[in-house]
Tab-separated table of C-alpha atoms in Angstrom:
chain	number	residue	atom	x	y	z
A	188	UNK	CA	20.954	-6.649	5.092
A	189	UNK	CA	19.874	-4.720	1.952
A	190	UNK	CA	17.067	-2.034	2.217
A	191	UNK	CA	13.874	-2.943	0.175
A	192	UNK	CA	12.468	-0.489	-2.035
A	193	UNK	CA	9.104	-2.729	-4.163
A	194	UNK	CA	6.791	-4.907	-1.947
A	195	UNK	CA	4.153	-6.671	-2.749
A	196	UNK	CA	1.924	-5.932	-0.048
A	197	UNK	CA	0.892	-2.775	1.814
A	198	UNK	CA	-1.518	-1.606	4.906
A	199	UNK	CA	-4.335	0.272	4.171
A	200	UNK	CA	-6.798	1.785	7.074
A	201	UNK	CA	-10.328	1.456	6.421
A	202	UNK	CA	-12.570	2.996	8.638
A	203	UNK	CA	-11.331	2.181	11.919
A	204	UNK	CA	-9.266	-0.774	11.182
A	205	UNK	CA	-6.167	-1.520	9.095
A	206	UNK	CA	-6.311	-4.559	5.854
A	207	UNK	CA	-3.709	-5.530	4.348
A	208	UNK	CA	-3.492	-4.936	0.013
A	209	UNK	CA	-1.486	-6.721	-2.253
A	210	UNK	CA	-0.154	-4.787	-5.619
A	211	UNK	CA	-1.821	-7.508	-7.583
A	212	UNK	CA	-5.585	-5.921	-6.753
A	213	UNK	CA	-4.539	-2.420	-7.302
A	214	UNK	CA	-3.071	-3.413	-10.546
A	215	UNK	CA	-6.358	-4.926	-11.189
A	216	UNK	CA	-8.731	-2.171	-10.244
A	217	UNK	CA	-6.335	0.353	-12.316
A	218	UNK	CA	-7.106	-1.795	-15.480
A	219	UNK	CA	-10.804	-2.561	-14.716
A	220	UNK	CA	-11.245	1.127	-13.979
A	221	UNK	CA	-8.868	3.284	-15.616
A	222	UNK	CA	-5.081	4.609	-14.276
A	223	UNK	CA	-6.705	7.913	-13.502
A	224	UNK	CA	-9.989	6.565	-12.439
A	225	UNK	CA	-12.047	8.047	-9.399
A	226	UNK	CA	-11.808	4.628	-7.995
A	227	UNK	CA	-8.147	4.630	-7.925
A	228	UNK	CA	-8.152	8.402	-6.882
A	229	UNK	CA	-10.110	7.668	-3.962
A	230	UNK	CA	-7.616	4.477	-2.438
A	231	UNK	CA	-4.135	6.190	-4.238
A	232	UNK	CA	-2.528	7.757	-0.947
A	233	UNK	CA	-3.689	5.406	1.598
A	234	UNK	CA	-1.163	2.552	1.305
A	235	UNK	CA	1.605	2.488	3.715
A	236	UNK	CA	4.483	-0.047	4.633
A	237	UNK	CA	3.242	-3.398	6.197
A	238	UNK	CA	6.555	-4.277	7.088
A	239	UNK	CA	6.832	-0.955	9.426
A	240	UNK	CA	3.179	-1.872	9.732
A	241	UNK	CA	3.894	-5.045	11.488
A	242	UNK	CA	7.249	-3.588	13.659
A	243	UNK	CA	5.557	-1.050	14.820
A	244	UNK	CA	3.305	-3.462	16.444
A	245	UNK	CA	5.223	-5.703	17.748
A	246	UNK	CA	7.514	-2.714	19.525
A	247	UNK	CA	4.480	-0.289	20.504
A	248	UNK	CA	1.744	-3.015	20.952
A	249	UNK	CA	-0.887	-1.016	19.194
A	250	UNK	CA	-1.711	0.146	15.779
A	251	UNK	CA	0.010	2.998	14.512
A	252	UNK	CA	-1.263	6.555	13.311
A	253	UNK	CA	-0.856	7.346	9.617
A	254	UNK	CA	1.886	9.366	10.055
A	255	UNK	CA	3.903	6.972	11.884
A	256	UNK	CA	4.830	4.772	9.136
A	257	UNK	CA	5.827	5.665	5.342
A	258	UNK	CA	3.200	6.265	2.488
A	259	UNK	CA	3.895	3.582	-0.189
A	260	UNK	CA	2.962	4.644	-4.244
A	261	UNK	CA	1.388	1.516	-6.204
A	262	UNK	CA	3.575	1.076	-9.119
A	263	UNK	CA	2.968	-0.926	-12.165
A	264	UNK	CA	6.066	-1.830	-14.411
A	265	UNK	CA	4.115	-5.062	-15.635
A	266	UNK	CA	5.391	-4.713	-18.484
A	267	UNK	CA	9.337	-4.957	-17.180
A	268	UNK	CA	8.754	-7.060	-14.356
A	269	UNK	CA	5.664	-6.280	-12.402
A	270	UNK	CA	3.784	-4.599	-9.744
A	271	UNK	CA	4.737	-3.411	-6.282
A	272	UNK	CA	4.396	-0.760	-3.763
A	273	UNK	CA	7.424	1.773	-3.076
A	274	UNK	CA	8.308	4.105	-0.876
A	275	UNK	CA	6.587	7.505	-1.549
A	276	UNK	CA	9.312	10.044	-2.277
């Protein structure tokens, strides 16, 4: 199995519970707001990996801490091929 590197869909923790975010609405408050906005500044470092999200559930049977699963960077390449969430590197 090949290791995935863009998704489409991250976990962000708000307040005291964890919603999932698709790349599509970041994209879409970056270009409402601005790529450098304050609204983007305040969201930018809290998406991490569903995927490790939803394992680490399933193992643990509980919600993870932040620094349990990777930080994911919102990426848009729209104008190559689209938007996604990577790994933070």
């Amino acid at each position: 199995m090949g290791f995935v590197t863009s998704m489409q869909y991250a976990i962000r923790e708000n307040g005291s519970r964890w919603e999932r975010e698709t790349a599509e609405r970041v994209l879409r408050i970056r270009e409402k707001y601005g790529y450098n906005s304050q609204e983007y500044e305040d969201i930018k470092d809290s998406f991490y990996c569903y995927g490790c999200y939803l394992k680490w559930k399933e193992v643990h049977g509980n919600d993870p801490n932040k620094g349990e699963i990777p930080l994911l960077t919102h990426v848009d390449n729209t104008k190559v091929g689209g938007t996604y969430f990577d790994f933070d590197i």
